[in-house]
mmCIF file of C-alpha atoms in Angstrom:
data_model
loop_
_atom_site.group_PDB
_atom_site.id
_atom_site.type_symbol
_atom_site.label_atom_id
_atom_site.label_comp_id
_atom_site.label_asym_id
_atom_site.label_seq_id
_atom_site.Cartn_x
_atom_site.Cartn_y
_atom_site.Cartn_z
ATOM 1 C CA UNK A 1 72.457 137.795 59.129
ATOM 2 C CA UNK A 2 72.136 141.549 58.638
ATOM 3 C CA UNK A 3 74.174 144.279 60.249
ATOM 4 C CA UNK A 4 73.406 147.949 59.961
ATOM 5 C CA UNK A 5 76.059 150.520 60.761
ATOM 6 C CA UNK A 6 75.352 154.231 60.720
ATOM 7 C CA UNK A 7 77.460 157.337 61.095
ATOM 8 C CA UNK A 8 77.131 161.077 61.061
ATOM 9 C CA UNK A 9 74.978 163.314 63.189
ATOM 10 C CA UNK A 10 76.111 165.584 65.976
ATOM 11 C CA UNK A 11 75.347 169.201 66.744
ATOM 12 C CA UNK A 12 73.991 171.760 64.304
ATOM 13 C CA UNK A 13 72.642 175.288 64.545
ATOM 14 C CA UNK A 14 69.085 176.044 63.470
ATOM 15 C CA UNK A 15 69.097 176.434 59.711
ATOM 16 C CA UNK A 16 72.176 174.254 59.381
ATOM 17 C CA UNK A 17 72.657 170.886 57.683
ATOM 18 C CA UNK A 18 73.814 167.426 58.600
ATOM 19 C CA UNK A 19 74.164 164.181 56.691
ATOM 20 C CA UNK A 20 73.702 160.703 58.099
ATOM 21 C CA UNK A 21 75.142 157.593 56.493
ATOM 22 C CA UNK A 22 74.064 153.988 56.786
ATOM 23 C CA UNK A 23 75.458 150.752 55.389
ATOM 24 C CA UNK A 24 73.867 147.340 55.603
ATOM 25 C CA UNK A 25 75.674 144.054 55.189
ATOM 26 C CA UNK A 26 73.868 140.762 54.707
ATOM 27 C CA UNK A 27 74.703 137.083 54.635
ATOM 28 C CA UNK A 28 72.303 134.646 53.057
ATOM 29 C CA UNK A 29 69.533 137.203 52.602
ATOM 30 C CA UNK A 30 68.838 140.223 50.472
ATOM 31 C CA UNK A 31 68.418 143.754 51.816
ATOM 32 C CA UNK A 32 65.489 145.573 50.286
ATOM 33 C CA UNK A 33 63.954 148.765 51.633
ATOM 34 C CA UNK A 34 66.101 150.891 53.905
ATOM 35 C CA UNK A 35 64.982 153.811 55.955
ATOM 36 C CA UNK A 36 65.392 156.242 58.808
ATOM 37 C CA UNK A 37 63.327 156.714 61.927
ATOM 38 C CA UNK A 38 63.905 159.076 64.793
ATOM 39 C CA UNK A 39 63.107 159.020 68.475
ATOM 40 C CA UNK A 40 62.693 162.376 70.160
ATOM 41 C CA UNK A 41 63.480 162.273 73.867
ATOM 42 C CA UNK A 42 60.838 160.285 75.697
ATOM 43 C CA UNK A 43 58.683 159.739 72.628
ATOM 44 C CA UNK A 44 57.949 156.886 70.253
ATOM 45 C CA UNK A 45 59.766 156.346 66.996
ATOM 46 C CA UNK A 46 58.724 158.539 64.096
ATOM 47 C CA UNK A 47 59.167 157.662 60.448
ATOM 48 C CA UNK A 48 61.595 159.985 58.709
ATOM 49 C CA UNK A 49 62.043 158.465 55.252
ATOM 50 C CA UNK A 50 62.383 155.170 53.401
ATOM 51 C CA UNK A 51 63.822 154.169 50.054
ATOM 52 C CA UNK A 52 63.222 151.009 48.062
ATOM 53 C CA UNK A 53 65.714 149.086 45.971
ATOM 54 C CA UNK A 54 64.428 150.878 42.868
ATOM 55 C CA UNK A 55 64.745 154.307 44.437
ATOM 56 C CA UNK A 56 61.159 154.865 45.447
ATOM 57 C CA UNK A 57 61.000 157.197 48.440
ATOM 58 C CA UNK A 58 58.554 157.957 51.202
ATOM 59 C CA UNK A 59 58.804 160.825 53.674
ATOM 60 C CA UNK A 60 57.107 162.021 56.790
ATOM 61 C CA UNK A 61 54.846 164.782 55.510
ATOM 62 C CA UNK A 62 56.350 167.370 57.847
ATOM 63 C CA UNK A 63 59.888 166.711 56.592
ATOM 64 C CA UNK A 64 59.307 166.924 52.853
ATOM 65 C CA UNK A 65 61.464 169.578 51.257
ATOM 66 C CA UNK A 66 64.014 169.635 54.070
ATOM 67 C CA UNK A 67 65.162 166.013 54.305
ATOM 68 C CA UNK A 68 66.321 163.846 51.411
ATOM 69 C CA UNK A 69 67.031 160.133 51.446
ATOM 70 C CA UNK A 70 69.157 158.702 48.672
ATOM 71 C CA UNK A 71 71.234 155.651 47.874
ATOM 72 C CA UNK A 72 74.975 155.717 47.485
ATOM 73 C CA UNK A 73 76.974 153.968 44.788
ATOM 74 C CA UNK A 74 77.989 151.209 47.191
ATOM 75 C CA UNK A 75 75.465 148.439 47.651
ATOM 76 C CA UNK A 76 73.089 148.813 50.585
ATOM 77 C CA UNK A 77 74.306 152.301 51.448
ATOM 78 C CA UNK A 78 71.866 155.112 52.075
ATOM 79 C CA UNK A 79 72.191 158.693 53.195
ATOM 80 C CA UNK A 80 69.889 161.160 54.872
ATOM 81 C CA UNK A 81 70.596 164.770 53.974
ATOM 82 C CA UNK A 82 68.999 167.104 56.501
ATOM 83 C CA UNK A 83 68.781 170.783 55.601
ATOM 84 C CA UNK A 84 67.291 173.817 57.320
ATOM 85 C CA UNK A 85 67.410 171.971 60.615
ATOM 86 C CA UNK A 86 65.089 173.010 63.427
ATOM 87 C CA UNK A 87 65.320 172.416 67.180
ATOM 88 C CA UNK A 88 62.393 169.990 66.900
ATOM 89 C CA UNK A 89 64.565 167.775 64.701
ATOM 90 C CA UNK A 90 66.591 166.935 67.789
ATOM 91 C CA UNK A 91 66.360 163.175 68.301
ATOM 92 C CA UNK A 92 68.217 159.905 68.080
ATOM 93 C CA UNK A 93 68.096 158.787 64.463
ATOM 94 C CA UNK A 94 68.008 155.104 63.570
ATOM 95 C CA UNK A 95 68.687 153.472 60.237
ATOM 96 C CA UNK A 96 66.991 150.216 59.375
ATOM 97 C CA UNK A 97 67.143 147.614 56.651
ATOM 98 C CA UNK A 98 64.402 145.199 55.649
ATOM 99 C CA UNK A 99 65.614 141.839 54.412
ATOM 100 C CA UNK A 100 64.498 138.472 53.136
ATOM 101 C CA UNK A 101 65.578 135.450 51.144
ATOM 102 C CA UNK A 102 63.451 136.529 48.199
ATOM 103 C CA UNK A 103 61.178 139.481 47.721
ATOM 104 C CA UNK A 104 59.181 138.909 50.916
ATOM 105 C CA UNK A 105 60.329 140.816 53.967
ATOM 106 C CA UNK A 106 61.378 138.410 56.665
ATOM 107 C CA UNK A 107 62.865 140.815 59.131
ATOM 108 C CA UNK A 108 64.240 144.232 59.895
ATOM 109 C CA UNK A 109 67.609 145.125 61.364
ATOM 110 C CA UNK A 110 68.412 148.405 63.061
ATOM 111 C CA UNK A 111 71.506 150.501 63.346
ATOM 112 C CA UNK A 112 72.963 151.633 66.629
ATOM 113 C CA UNK A 113 71.391 155.085 66.556
ATOM 114 C CA UNK A 114 73.029 158.466 66.332
ATOM 115 C CA UNK A 115 72.208 161.648 68.198
ATOM 116 C CA UNK A 116 71.263 164.758 66.251
ATOM 117 C CA UNK A 117 70.996 167.932 68.309
ATOM 118 C CA UNK A 118 69.845 171.230 66.844
ATOM 119 C CA UNK A 119 70.514 174.137 69.149
ATOM 120 C CA UNK A 120 71.592 177.795 68.876
#
């Protein structure tokens, strides 16, 4: 029903920037909130940021001011701009999309994950 495809990531130096992209496609349901989580090596998933259909955003407190989530002009496309990267930002980043037939969330689909490595 819903596919999430993400791109971007890679290697950056401390203080550098990267941008992640994510596009959701849905059949028979409507994609609502989209977001990013990350999984540092060996740890649980951490919320990075989410964005609603009306542009409302939510961020992990520690990432405010460095990371920005925003929607693209294409439907169900979101980006994560990551600035002033730090080694502790190293993780696999996952995009997700909530969906449902109406306004209730019925499920969540995840992208394939992309590695972000911040190293001198």
